[in-house]
C-alpha cells in the first residue's frame, strides 16, 4: 500500500469512528429536563442529582424540585419537563387528559400515609367516625386512599367525618402546635411533626388499613413518568436514566445518613435530621418493565371503582407503560 493510500485509509477510519461516536452520544448522552416533587416521591433521586452535578451520569439532567403537583403537570403538558416523579393517580390522569401524551416508566414509592393523633382515642378506623381529620393531598392519592379506607369500613367521608384539607407545611405547623387533634400526613411530614411534639403518636398506618380491606395489589403512591414523544425519540436515554435512577434509590436505602444530607441540599426535605428518620419509612422502590403494570393496575382498578375521576376517568391501557 502506498503512503497516500495509507493516509486515506487512516483518515477514513477516523471519520467513521467520529461518526459512530457522535451517533452514540446523540442516542444516549441526552439532555433531559426532570421535575421531582419534594417529599417521599422525590427522595429516590438525590444520589442521581449528586452524580449529575459531579458530571458522572450518562445523560445530562436539569432537575427542578417542586412542591406543587400543578406545576409539574403544567410543565409536562407544555413540554418543559421530559421526565417527572409524580403521584401514581396523577400519572393516570395525565395519560387520559393528554390522550397518551405521557407514559409511566417506574414505580418509586409504596404507601407512606399515616393518621396521627394528639391523644389516645384512635385505635381503629371506626374510631374516626364523627371526628375532624385534617389532611393534605386533596385531589391526589392521599384523598382517594383515605376516602376508600373510610368507605370500606362503613364510614361515609361526606357525612360521617369532617375532612379539612390543608397545605402540608401548614398542617405540620398546626399539628405540631397541638391545635389539631387528628391529621393524615405522609412521611417525612409525619417525622417532622413527631420531632416537634413528643405527644403526637401514629394512630393508624394507612398501608396496613388498605391491606385490611383489599388484597388487590400494592398501595403504590409514587412513580416516574416520561413524555411519550420524548420516549419515542430517545428510548436509549430513558433506559440509561432508569438504570441510574435505580442505582440512586439503592444508594439512598444503603446510605441513609448521606442521603438525608442530600435531601436537605437539594430541597427535597427541609432538614437532614428529619429526612434521616423518615427515609426508612418512605417505602422506596424501583419497579420497571413489565412488572409496573402487574403491580399498579390492581390499585388503579380499586381507585376507578371507588371514584373514576381519581385516575382521569379510565384505567390506562397497555400504551401507558413505557417499553423500549
PDB file of C-alpha atoms in Angstrom:
ATOM      1  CA  UNK A   1       0.000   0.000   0.000  1.00  0.00           C
ATOM      2  CA  UNK A   2       1.368   3.426  -0.980  1.00  0.00           C
ATOM      3  CA  UNK A   3       1.886   6.147   1.617  1.00  0.00           C
ATOM      4  CA  UNK A   4      -1.008   8.156   0.146  1.00  0.00           C
ATOM      5  CA  UNK A   5      -3.400   5.173   0.346  1.00  0.00           C
ATOM      6  CA  UNK A   6      -2.402   4.542   3.971  1.00  0.00           C
ATOM      7  CA  UNK A   7      -3.167   8.169   4.844  1.00  0.00           C
ATOM      8  CA  UNK A   8      -6.549   7.988   3.080  1.00  0.00           C
ATOM      9  CA  UNK A   9      -7.388   4.752   4.925  1.00  0.00           C
ATOM     10  CA  UNK A  10      -6.459   6.268   8.293  1.00  0.00           C
ATOM     11  CA  UNK A  11      -8.493   9.415   7.650  1.00  0.00           C
ATOM     12  CA  UNK A  12     -11.497   7.300   6.571  1.00  0.00           C
ATOM     13  CA  UNK A  13     -11.274   5.151   9.721  1.00  0.00           C
ATOM     14  CA  UNK A  14     -11.002   8.232  11.898  1.00  0.00           C
ATOM     15  CA  UNK A  15     -14.041   9.846  10.284  1.00  0.00           C
ATOM     16  CA  UNK A  16     -16.052   6.626  10.735  1.00  0.00           C
ATOM     17  CA  UNK A  17     -15.090   6.417  14.402  1.00  0.00           C
ATOM     18  CA  UNK A  18     -16.101  10.020  14.972  1.00  0.00           C
ATOM     19  CA  UNK A  19     -19.423   9.461  13.215  1.00  0.00           C
ATOM     20  CA  UNK A  20     -20.184   6.403  15.356  1.00  0.00           C
ATOM     21  CA  UNK A  21     -19.189   8.288  18.492  1.00  0.00           C
ATOM     22  CA  UNK A  22     -21.499  11.152  17.571  1.00  0.00           C
ATOM     23  CA  UNK A  23     -24.397   8.774  16.968  1.00  0.00           C
ATOM     24  CA  UNK A  24     -23.906   7.122  20.366  1.00  0.00           C
ATOM     25  CA  UNK A  25     -23.746  10.488  22.104  1.00  0.00           C
ATOM     26  CA  UNK A  26     -26.978  11.612  20.498  1.00  0.00           C
ATOM     27  CA  UNK A  27     -28.800   8.406  21.389  1.00  0.00           C
ATOM     28  CA  UNK A  28     -27.656   8.021  24.996  1.00  0.00           C
ATOM     29  CA  UNK A  29     -25.903  11.164  26.252  1.00  0.00           C
ATOM     30  CA  UNK A  30     -29.026  13.279  26.077  1.00  0.00           C
ATOM     31  CA  UNK A  31     -30.011  16.434  27.929  1.00  0.00           C
ATOM     32  CA  UNK A  32     -33.141  15.668  29.962  1.00  0.00           C
ATOM     33  CA  UNK A  33     -35.318  18.077  31.939  1.00  0.00           C
ATOM     34  CA  UNK A  34     -36.607  16.362  35.085  1.00  0.00           C
ATOM     35  CA  UNK A  35     -39.069  17.517  37.739  1.00  0.00           C
ATOM     36  CA  UNK A  36     -39.332  15.883  41.146  1.00  0.00           C
ATOM     37  CA  UNK A  37     -41.730  16.642  43.956  1.00  0.00           C
ATOM     38  CA  UNK A  38     -40.420  17.450  47.397  1.00  0.00           C
ATOM     39  CA  UNK A  39     -41.177  14.723  49.904  1.00  0.00           C
ATOM     40  CA  UNK A  40     -41.062  10.922  49.517  1.00  0.00           C
ATOM     41  CA  UNK A  41     -41.697  10.922  45.753  1.00  0.00           C
ATOM     42  CA  UNK A  42     -38.507  12.905  45.176  1.00  0.00           C
ATOM     43  CA  UNK A  43     -36.178  11.322  47.755  1.00  0.00           C
ATOM     44  CA  UNK A  44     -35.032   8.494  45.497  1.00  0.00           C
ATOM     45  CA  UNK A  45     -33.418  10.908  43.031  1.00  0.00           C
ATOM     46  CA  UNK A  46     -30.944  12.609  45.388  1.00  0.00           C
ATOM     47  CA  UNK A  47     -27.946  10.415  44.620  1.00  0.00           C
ATOM     48  CA  UNK A  48     -28.635  10.847  40.908  1.00  0.00           C
ATOM     49  CA  UNK A  49     -28.723  14.607  41.441  1.00  0.00           C
ATOM     50  CA  UNK A  50     -25.355  14.447  43.168  1.00  0.00           C
ATOM     51  CA  UNK A  51     -23.838  12.281  40.418  1.00  0.00           C
ATOM     52  CA  UNK A  52     -25.215  14.633  37.788  1.00  0.00           C
ATOM     53  CA  UNK A  53     -23.631  17.651  39.471  1.00  0.00           C
ATOM     54  CA  UNK A  54     -20.332  15.766  39.506  1.00  0.00           C
ATOM     55  CA  UNK A  55     -20.605  15.027  35.770  1.00  0.00           C
ATOM     56  CA  UNK A  56     -20.779  11.275  36.400  1.00  0.00           C
ATOM     57  CA  UNK A  57     -24.045  10.463  34.603  1.00  0.00           C
ATOM     58  CA  UNK A  58     -24.631   9.125  31.103  1.00  0.00           C
ATOM     59  CA  UNK A  59     -27.192  11.816  30.356  1.00  0.00           C
ATOM     60  CA  UNK A  60     -27.149  15.455  31.405  1.00  0.00           C
ATOM     61  CA  UNK A  61     -30.033  16.137  33.793  1.00  0.00           C
ATOM     62  CA  UNK A  62     -31.611  19.504  34.514  1.00  0.00           C
ATOM     63  CA  UNK A  63     -33.508  18.983  37.770  1.00  0.00           C
ATOM     64  CA  UNK A  64     -36.388  21.084  39.082  1.00  0.00           C
ATOM     65  CA  UNK A  65     -37.734  20.460  42.595  1.00  0.00           C
ATOM     66  CA  UNK A  66     -41.366  21.461  43.079  1.00  0.00           C
ATOM     67  CA  UNK A  67     -43.812  21.266  45.976  1.00  0.00           C
ATOM     68  CA  UNK A  68     -46.892  21.523  43.733  1.00  0.00           C
ATOM     69  CA  UNK A  69     -48.420  18.819  41.531  1.00  0.00           C
ATOM     70  CA  UNK A  70     -49.964  21.526  39.346  1.00  0.00           C
ATOM     71  CA  UNK A  71     -46.574  22.982  38.419  1.00  0.00           C
ATOM     72  CA  UNK A  72     -45.265  19.595  37.361  1.00  0.00           C
ATOM     73  CA  UNK A  73     -48.446  18.812  35.442  1.00  0.00           C
ATOM     74  CA  UNK A  74     -48.244  22.068  33.501  1.00  0.00           C
ATOM     75  CA  UNK A  75     -44.560  21.515  32.776  1.00  0.00           C
ATOM     76  CA  UNK A  76     -45.165  18.037  31.385  1.00  0.00           C
ATOM     77  CA  UNK A  77     -48.074  19.150  29.217  1.00  0.00           C
ATOM     78  CA  UNK A  78     -46.108  22.142  27.887  1.00  0.00           C
ATOM     79  CA  UNK A  79     -43.006  20.058  27.220  1.00  0.00           C
ATOM     80  CA  UNK A  80     -40.892  21.922  29.783  1.00  0.00           C
ATOM     81  CA  UNK A  81     -40.201  18.608  31.534  1.00  0.00           C
ATOM     82  CA  UNK A  82     -39.314  15.345  29.813  1.00  0.00           C
ATOM     83  CA  UNK A  83     -39.447  13.143  32.907  1.00  0.00           C
ATOM     84  CA  UNK A  84     -41.128  13.707  36.272  1.00  0.00           C
ATOM     85  CA  UNK A  85     -41.633  11.944  39.598  1.00  0.00           C
ATOM     86  CA  UNK A  86     -45.323  12.280  40.450  1.00  0.00           C
ATOM     87  CA  UNK A  87     -48.194  10.645  42.312  1.00  0.00           C
ATOM     88  CA  UNK A  88     -49.478   7.488  40.635  1.00  0.00           C
ATOM     89  CA  UNK A  89     -53.044   8.754  40.315  1.00  0.00           C
ATOM     90  CA  UNK A  90     -51.709  11.904  38.624  1.00  0.00           C
ATOM     91  CA  UNK A  91     -49.798   9.768  36.137  1.00  0.00           C
ATOM     92  CA  UNK A  92     -53.008   8.020  35.066  1.00  0.00           C
ATOM     93  CA  UNK A  93     -54.923  11.293  34.977  1.00  0.00           C
ATOM     94  CA  UNK A  94     -52.264  12.888  32.771  1.00  0.00           C
ATOM     95  CA  UNK A  95     -52.290   9.906  30.410  1.00  0.00           C
ATOM     96  CA  UNK A  96     -56.047  10.237  29.973  1.00  0.00           C
ATOM     97  CA  UNK A  97     -56.014  14.026  29.830  1.00  0.00           C
ATOM     98  CA  UNK A  98     -53.283  14.181  27.174  1.00  0.00           C
ATOM     99  CA  UNK A  99     -54.633  11.190  25.218  1.00  0.00           C
ATOM    100  CA  UNK A 100     -51.462   9.183  25.709  1.00  0.00           C
ATOM    101  CA  UNK A 101     -49.034  12.081  25.999  1.00  0.00           C
ATOM    102  CA  UNK A 102     -47.196  10.554  28.976  1.00  0.00           C
ATOM    103  CA  UNK A 103     -46.104   7.038  29.900  1.00  0.00           C
ATOM    104  CA  UNK A 104     -45.195   5.503  33.231  1.00  0.00           C
ATOM    105  CA  UNK A 105     -41.635   4.181  33.316  1.00  0.00           C
ATOM    106  CA  UNK A 106     -41.057   3.327  37.005  1.00  0.00           C
ATOM    107  CA  UNK A 107     -42.766   2.940  40.368  1.00  0.00           C
ATOM    108  CA  UNK A 108     -40.765   4.560  43.158  1.00  0.00           C
ATOM    109  CA  UNK A 109     -42.853   4.666  46.347  1.00  0.00           C
ATOM    110  CA  UNK A 110     -45.274   2.363  48.131  1.00  0.00           C
ATOM    111  CA  UNK A 111     -47.667   3.581  50.845  1.00  0.00           C
ATOM    112  CA  UNK A 112     -46.470   6.474  53.038  1.00  0.00           C
ATOM    113  CA  UNK A 113     -49.660   7.727  54.734  1.00  0.00           C
ATOM    114  CA  UNK A 114     -50.393   7.764  58.458  1.00  0.00           C
ATOM    115  CA  UNK A 115     -53.103   9.032  60.799  1.00  0.00           C
ATOM    116  CA  UNK A 116     -51.546  10.992  63.652  1.00  0.00           C
ATOM    117  CA  UNK A 117     -53.258  11.804  66.921  1.00  0.00           C
ATOM    118  CA  UNK A 118     -52.590  14.118  69.809  1.00  0.00           C
ATOM    119  CA  UNK A 119     -54.178  11.724  72.288  1.00  0.00           C
ATOM    120  CA  UNK A 120     -55.051   8.051  72.535  1.00  0.00           C
ATOM    121  CA  UNK A 121     -58.638   7.693  71.314  1.00  0.00           C
ATOM    122  CA  UNK A 122     -57.986   6.409  67.762  1.00  0.00           C
ATOM    123  CA  UNK A 123     -57.280   2.674  67.812  1.00  0.00           C
ATOM    124  CA  UNK A 124     -59.140   1.701  64.642  1.00  0.00           C
ATOM    125  CA  UNK A 125     -60.668   3.268  61.543  1.00  0.00           C
ATOM    126  CA  UNK A 126     -64.078   3.089  63.214  1.00  0.00           C
ATOM    127  CA  UNK A 127     -62.776   5.455  65.897  1.00  0.00           C
ATOM    128  CA  UNK A 128     -62.531   8.189  63.243  1.00  0.00           C
ATOM    129  CA  UNK A 129     -66.310   8.337  62.939  1.00  0.00           C
ATOM    130  CA  UNK A 130     -67.607  11.759  63.946  1.00  0.00           C
ATOM    131  CA  UNK A 131     -64.104  13.243  64.080  1.00  0.00           C
ATOM    132  CA  UNK A 132     -62.459  16.124  62.232  1.00  0.00           C
ATOM    133  CA  UNK A 133     -59.467  14.937  60.232  1.00  0.00           C
ATOM    134  CA  UNK A 134     -57.012  17.498  58.953  1.00  0.00           C
ATOM    135  CA  UNK A 135     -55.345  16.199  55.817  1.00  0.00           C
ATOM    136  CA  UNK A 136     -53.039  17.003  52.941  1.00  0.00           C
ATOM    137  CA  UNK A 137     -53.267  15.781  49.351  1.00  0.00           C
ATOM    138  CA  UNK A 138     -56.652  16.973  48.119  1.00  0.00           C
ATOM    139  CA  UNK A 139     -57.241  15.751  44.566  1.00  0.00           C
ATOM    140  CA  UNK A 140     -54.338  13.318  44.786  1.00  0.00           C
ATOM    141  CA  UNK A 141     -53.596   9.834  46.140  1.00  0.00           C
ATOM    142  CA  UNK A 142     -53.962  10.776  49.844  1.00  0.00           C
ATOM    143  CA  UNK A 143     -57.560  11.970  49.429  1.00  0.00           C
ATOM    144  CA  UNK A 144     -58.631   8.921  47.444  1.00  0.00           C
ATOM    145  CA  UNK A 145     -56.835   6.453  49.700  1.00  0.00           C
ATOM    146  CA  UNK A 146     -58.451   7.975  52.808  1.00  0.00           C
ATOM    147  CA  UNK A 147     -61.902   8.017  51.189  1.00  0.00           C
ATOM    148  CA  UNK A 148     -61.556   4.384  50.108  1.00  0.00           C
ATOM    149  CA  UNK A 149     -60.424   3.148  53.519  1.00  0.00           C
ATOM    150  CA  UNK A 150     -63.204   5.062  55.289  1.00  0.00           C
ATOM    151  CA  UNK A 151     -65.845   3.793  52.854  1.00  0.00           C
ATOM    152  CA  UNK A 152     -64.701   0.185  53.094  1.00  0.00           C
ATOM    153  CA  UNK A 153     -65.017   0.468  56.870  1.00  0.00           C
ATOM    154  CA  UNK A 154     -68.600   1.711  56.595  1.00  0.00           C
ATOM    155  CA  UNK A 155     -67.819   5.392  57.142  1.00  0.00           C
ATOM    156  CA  UNK A 156     -69.202   7.944  54.687  1.00  0.00           C
ATOM    157  CA  UNK A 157     -66.424  10.508  54.004  1.00  0.00           C
ATOM    158  CA  UNK A 158     -69.043  13.148  53.210  1.00  0.00           C
ATOM    159  CA  UNK A 159     -71.288  12.744  56.230  1.00  0.00           C
ATOM    160  CA  UNK A 160     -69.657  10.656  58.961  1.00  0.00           C
ATOM    161  CA  UNK A 161     -66.413  12.618  59.305  1.00  0.00           C
ATOM    162  CA  UNK A 162     -65.217  16.156  58.598  1.00  0.00           C
ATOM    163  CA  UNK A 163     -62.113  16.312  56.417  1.00  0.00           C
ATOM    164  CA  UNK A 164     -60.266  19.627  56.314  1.00  0.00           C
ATOM    165  CA  UNK A 165     -57.592  19.791  53.599  1.00  0.00           C
ATOM    166  CA  UNK A 166     -54.526  21.969  54.073  1.00  0.00           C
ATOM    167  CA  UNK A 167     -51.096  22.550  52.597  1.00  0.00           C
ATOM    168  CA  UNK A 168     -48.622  20.067  54.069  1.00  0.00           C
ATOM    169  CA  UNK A 169     -46.332  22.648  55.702  1.00  0.00           C
ATOM    170  CA  UNK A 170     -49.275  24.460  57.278  1.00  0.00           C
ATOM    171  CA  UNK A 171     -50.670  21.185  58.580  1.00  0.00           C
ATOM    172  CA  UNK A 172     -47.327  20.205  60.096  1.00  0.00           C
ATOM    173  CA  UNK A 173     -47.297  23.508  61.978  1.00  0.00           C
ATOM    174  CA  UNK A 174     -50.923  23.121  63.108  1.00  0.00           C
ATOM    175  CA  UNK A 175     -50.443  19.556  64.323  1.00  0.00           C
ATOM    176  CA  UNK A 176     -47.091  20.156  65.991  1.00  0.00           C
ATOM    177  CA  UNK A 177     -48.529  23.130  67.883  1.00  0.00           C
ATOM    178  CA  UNK A 178     -51.280  20.952  69.336  1.00  0.00           C
ATOM    179  CA  UNK A 179     -54.059  22.977  67.694  1.00  0.00           C
ATOM    180  CA  UNK A 180     -55.212  19.945  65.703  1.00  0.00           C
ATOM    181  CA  UNK A 181     -56.090  16.633  67.325  1.00  0.00           C
ATOM    182  CA  UNK A 182     -56.106  14.277  64.325  1.00  0.00           C
ATOM    183  CA  UNK A 183     -54.470  14.512  60.920  1.00  0.00           C
ATOM    184  CA  UNK A 184     -53.407  12.472  57.917  1.00  0.00           C
ATOM    185  CA  UNK A 185     -49.894  13.115  56.599  1.00  0.00           C
ATOM    186  CA  UNK A 186     -47.216  11.290  54.610  1.00  0.00           C
ATOM    187  CA  UNK A 187     -43.657  10.777  55.756  1.00  0.00           C
ATOM    188  CA  UNK A 188     -41.422  12.767  56.086  1.00  0.00           C
ATOM    189  CA  UNK A 189     -44.024  15.301  57.286  1.00  0.00           C
ATOM    190  CA  UNK A 190     -45.040  12.722  59.902  1.00  0.00           C
ATOM    191  CA  UNK A 191     -41.471  12.633  61.181  1.00  0.00           C
ATOM    192  CA  UNK A 192     -41.286  16.418  61.349  1.00  0.00           C
ATOM    193  CA  UNK A 193     -44.444  16.617  63.473  1.00  0.00           C
ATOM    194  CA  UNK A 194     -43.284  13.935  65.895  1.00  0.00           C
ATOM    195  CA  UNK A 195     -39.861  15.539  66.341  1.00  0.00           C
ATOM    196  CA  UNK A 196     -41.510  18.842  67.207  1.00  0.00           C
ATOM    197  CA  UNK A 197     -44.175  17.417  69.543  1.00  0.00           C
ATOM    198  CA  UNK A 198     -43.484  14.246  71.517  1.00  0.00           C
ATOM    199  CA  UNK A 199     -47.164  13.957  72.492  1.00  0.00           C
ATOM    200  CA  UNK A 200     -48.111  13.116  68.894  1.00  0.00           C
ATOM    201  CA  UNK A 201     -48.354   9.422  68.064  1.00  0.00           C
ATOM    202  CA  UNK A 202     -49.010   7.338  64.969  1.00  0.00           C
ATOM    203  CA  UNK A 203     -52.550   6.065  65.432  1.00  0.00           C
ATOM    204  CA  UNK A 204     -53.066   4.258  62.117  1.00  0.00           C
ATOM    205  CA  UNK A 205     -50.777   3.079  59.320  1.00  0.00           C
ATOM    206  CA  UNK A 206     -52.934   3.520  56.217  1.00  0.00           C
ATOM    207  CA  UNK A 207     -50.919   0.957  54.261  1.00  0.00           C
ATOM    208  CA  UNK A 208     -51.941  -1.642  56.827  1.00  0.00           C
ATOM    209  CA  UNK A 209     -55.524  -0.382  56.742  1.00  0.00           C
ATOM    210  CA  UNK A 210     -55.502  -0.586  52.935  1.00  0.00           C
ATOM    211  CA  UNK A 211     -54.325  -4.194  53.119  1.00  0.00           C
ATOM    212  CA  UNK A 212     -57.069  -4.945  55.644  1.00  0.00           C
ATOM    213  CA  UNK A 213     -59.812  -4.049  53.173  1.00  0.00           C
ATOM    214  CA  UNK A 214     -58.369  -5.292  49.872  1.00  0.00           C
ATOM    215  CA  UNK A 215     -55.906  -7.826  48.559  1.00  0.00           C
ATOM    216  CA  UNK A 216     -55.932  -6.228  45.115  1.00  0.00           C
ATOM    217  CA  UNK A 217     -52.325  -5.151  44.591  1.00  0.00           C
ATOM    218  CA  UNK A 218     -49.955  -2.880  46.458  1.00  0.00           C
ATOM    219  CA  UNK A 219     -50.711   0.605  47.727  1.00  0.00           C
ATOM    220  CA  UNK A 220     -48.331   2.282  45.263  1.00  0.00           C
ATOM    221  CA  UNK A 221     -48.300   6.051  45.593  1.00  0.00           C
ATOM    222  CA  UNK A 222     -45.288   7.387  43.687  1.00  0.00           C
ATOM    223  CA  UNK A 223     -43.984   6.854  40.168  1.00  0.00           C
ATOM    224  CA  UNK A 224     -41.920   8.297  37.329  1.00  0.00           C
ATOM    225  CA  UNK A 225     -43.445   9.334  34.013  1.00  0.00           C
ATOM    226  CA  UNK A 226     -41.919  10.332  30.696  1.00  0.00           C
ATOM    227  CA  UNK A 227     -43.414  12.326  27.866  1.00  0.00           C
ATOM    228  CA  UNK A 228     -44.348   9.813  25.171  1.00  0.00           C
ATOM    229  CA  UNK A 229     -42.847  11.941  22.402  1.00  0.00           C
ATOM    230  CA  UNK A 230     -39.542  12.163  24.251  1.00  0.00           C
ATOM    231  CA  UNK A 231     -39.533   8.420  24.971  1.00  0.00           C
ATOM    232  CA  UNK A 232     -40.119   7.612  21.311  1.00  0.00           C
ATOM    233  CA  UNK A 233     -37.298   9.928  20.215  1.00  0.00           C
ATOM    234  CA  UNK A 234     -34.796   8.906  22.921  1.00  0.00           C
ATOM    235  CA  UNK A 235     -35.571   5.375  24.182  1.00  0.00           C
ATOM    236  CA  UNK A 236     -31.899   4.626  24.965  1.00  0.00           C
ATOM    237  CA  UNK A 237     -31.628   7.816  27.002  1.00  0.00           C
ATOM    238  CA  UNK A 238     -34.713   6.852  29.023  1.00  0.00           C
ATOM    239  CA  UNK A 239     -33.260   3.387  29.641  1.00  0.00           C
ATOM    240  CA  UNK A 240     -29.974   4.941  30.780  1.00  0.00           C
ATOM    241  CA  UNK A 241     -31.892   7.228  33.137  1.00  0.00           C
ATOM    242  CA  UNK A 242     -33.819   4.300  34.613  1.00  0.00           C
ATOM    243  CA  UNK A 243     -30.589   2.389  35.293  1.00  0.00           C
ATOM    244  CA  UNK A 244     -29.034   5.398  37.026  1.00  0.00           C
ATOM    245  CA  UNK A 245     -32.245   6.145  38.903  1.00  0.00           C
ATOM    246  CA  UNK A 246     -32.460   2.571  40.206  1.00  0.00           C
ATOM    247  CA  UNK A 247     -28.864   2.866  41.420  1.00  0.00           C
ATOM    248  CA  UNK A 248     -29.740   6.161  43.125  1.00  0.00           C
ATOM    249  CA  UNK A 249     -32.601   4.557  45.050  1.00  0.00           C
ATOM    250  CA  UNK A 250     -30.353   1.679  46.104  1.00  0.00           C
ATOM    251  CA  UNK A 251     -27.795   4.175  47.399  1.00  0.00           C
ATOM    252  CA  UNK A 252     -30.465   6.099  49.332  1.00  0.00           C
ATOM    253  CA  UNK A 253     -31.552   2.913  51.075  1.00  0.00           C
ATOM    254  CA  UNK A 254     -27.973   1.786  51.774  1.00  0.00           C
ATOM    255  CA  UNK A 255     -26.553   5.159  52.841  1.00  0.00           C
ATOM    256  CA  UNK A 256     -29.334   6.892  54.720  1.00  0.00           C
ATOM    257  CA  UNK A 257     -27.192   9.458  56.542  1.00  0.00           C
ATOM    258  CA  UNK A 258     -25.644  10.897  53.384  1.00  0.00           C
ATOM    259  CA  UNK A 259     -28.963  10.610  51.532  1.00  0.00           C
ATOM    260  CA  UNK A 260     -30.543  12.717  54.261  1.00  0.00           C
ATOM    261  CA  UNK A 261     -27.877  15.387  53.816  1.00  0.00           C
ATOM    262  CA  UNK A 262     -28.561  15.394  50.072  1.00  0.00           C
ATOM    263  CA  UNK A 263     -32.299  15.731  50.728  1.00  0.00           C
ATOM    264  CA  UNK A 264     -31.625  18.982  52.570  1.00  0.00           C
ATOM    265  CA  UNK A 265     -29.077  20.164  49.997  1.00  0.00           C
ATOM    266  CA  UNK A 266     -31.478  19.723  47.092  1.00  0.00           C
ATOM    267  CA  UNK A 267     -34.617  20.902  48.882  1.00  0.00           C
ATOM    268  CA  UNK A 268     -36.396  17.541  48.878  1.00  0.00           C
ATOM    269  CA  UNK A 269     -36.769  17.611  52.665  1.00  0.00           C
ATOM    270  CA  UNK A 270     -36.220  20.777  54.691  1.00  0.00           C
ATOM    271  CA  UNK A 271     -33.960  19.259  57.338  1.00  0.00           C
ATOM    272  CA  UNK A 272     -31.474  16.396  57.110  1.00  0.00           C
ATOM    273  CA  UNK A 273     -32.389  15.244  60.616  1.00  0.00           C
ATOM    274  CA  UNK A 274     -35.996  14.784  59.546  1.00  0.00           C
ATOM    275  CA  UNK A 275     -35.012  13.023  56.328  1.00  0.00           C
ATOM    276  CA  UNK A 276     -32.716  10.609  58.169  1.00  0.00           C
ATOM    277  CA  UNK A 277     -35.515   9.460  60.458  1.00  0.00           C
ATOM    278  CA  UNK A 278     -38.064   9.372  57.632  1.00  0.00           C
ATOM    279  CA  UNK A 279     -36.226   7.565  54.834  1.00  0.00           C
ATOM    280  CA  UNK A 280     -36.548   4.061  56.338  1.00  0.00           C
ATOM    281  CA  UNK A 281     -40.342   4.594  56.476  1.00  0.00           C
ATOM    282  CA  UNK A 282     -40.679   6.014  52.955  1.00  0.00           C
ATOM    283  CA  UNK A 283     -41.083   2.565  51.376  1.00  0.00           C
ATOM    284  CA  UNK A 284     -38.937   3.433  48.368  1.00  0.00           C
ATOM    285  CA  UNK A 285     -38.807   1.032  45.454  1.00  0.00           C
ATOM    286  CA  UNK A 286     -37.779   0.978  41.804  1.00  0.00           C
ATOM    287  CA  UNK A 287     -40.043  -1.176  39.697  1.00  0.00           C
ATOM    288  CA  UNK A 288     -39.589  -1.032  35.918  1.00  0.00           C
ATOM    289  CA  UNK A 289     -40.528  -3.015  32.815  1.00  0.00           C
ATOM    290  CA  UNK A 290     -43.455  -5.421  32.689  1.00  0.00           C
ATOM    291  CA  UNK A 291     -43.694  -5.568  36.483  1.00  0.00           C
ATOM    292  CA  UNK A 292     -45.046  -1.999  36.581  1.00  0.00           C
ATOM    293  CA  UNK A 293     -48.394  -2.977  35.106  1.00  0.00           C
ATOM    294  CA  UNK A 294     -48.906  -6.073  37.248  1.00  0.00           C
ATOM    295  CA  UNK A 295     -48.102  -4.020  40.357  1.00  0.00           C
ATOM    296  CA  UNK A 296     -50.099  -0.844  39.699  1.00  0.00           C
ATOM    297  CA  UNK A 297     -53.130  -1.941  37.667  1.00  0.00           C
ATOM    298  CA  UNK A 298     -54.986  -3.567  40.599  1.00  0.00           C
ATOM    299  CA  UNK A 299     -54.517  -0.319  42.551  1.00  0.00           C
ATOM    300  CA  UNK A 300     -55.886   1.683  39.628  1.00  0.00           C
ATOM    301  CA  UNK A 301     -58.851  -0.688  39.474  1.00  0.00           C
ATOM    302  CA  UNK A 302     -59.647  -0.060  43.139  1.00  0.00           C
ATOM    303  CA  UNK A 303     -59.403   3.711  42.642  1.00  0.00           C
ATOM    304  CA  UNK A 304     -61.504   3.578  39.484  1.00  0.00           C
ATOM    305  CA  UNK A 305     -64.261   1.570  41.154  1.00  0.00           C
ATOM    306  CA  UNK A 306     -64.252   3.924  44.136  1.00  0.00           C
ATOM    307  CA  UNK A 307     -64.008   7.175  42.157  1.00  0.00           C
ATOM    308  CA  UNK A 308     -63.319   7.070  38.406  1.00  0.00           C
ATOM    309  CA  UNK A 309     -62.263  10.724  38.340  1.00  0.00           C
ATOM    310  CA  UNK A 310     -59.381   9.912  40.697  1.00  0.00           C
ATOM    311  CA  UNK A 311     -57.432   8.484  37.748  1.00  0.00           C
ATOM    312  CA  UNK A 312     -58.860  10.636  34.984  1.00  0.00           C
ATOM    313  CA  UNK A 313     -61.958   8.594  34.176  1.00  0.00           C
ATOM    314  CA  UNK A 314     -60.404   5.398  32.813  1.00  0.00           C
ATOM    315  CA  UNK A 315     -57.902   2.690  33.714  1.00  0.00           C
ATOM    316  CA  UNK A 316     -54.884   3.254  31.424  1.00  0.00           C
ATOM    317  CA  UNK A 317     -54.379   0.745  28.614  1.00  0.00           C
ATOM    318  CA  UNK A 318     -51.145  -1.006  27.606  1.00  0.00           C
ATOM    319  CA  UNK A 319     -49.773   2.037  25.775  1.00  0.00           C
ATOM    320  CA  UNK A 320     -49.439   3.765  29.135  1.00  0.00           C
ATOM    321  CA  UNK A 321     -46.476   1.571  30.020  1.00  0.00           C
ATOM    322  CA  UNK A 322     -43.048   2.537  28.676  1.00  0.00           C
ATOM    323  CA  UNK A 323     -41.282  -0.202  26.754  1.00  0.00           C
ATOM    324  CA  UNK A 324     -38.033   0.274  24.897  1.00  0.00           C
TER     325      UNK A 324
END
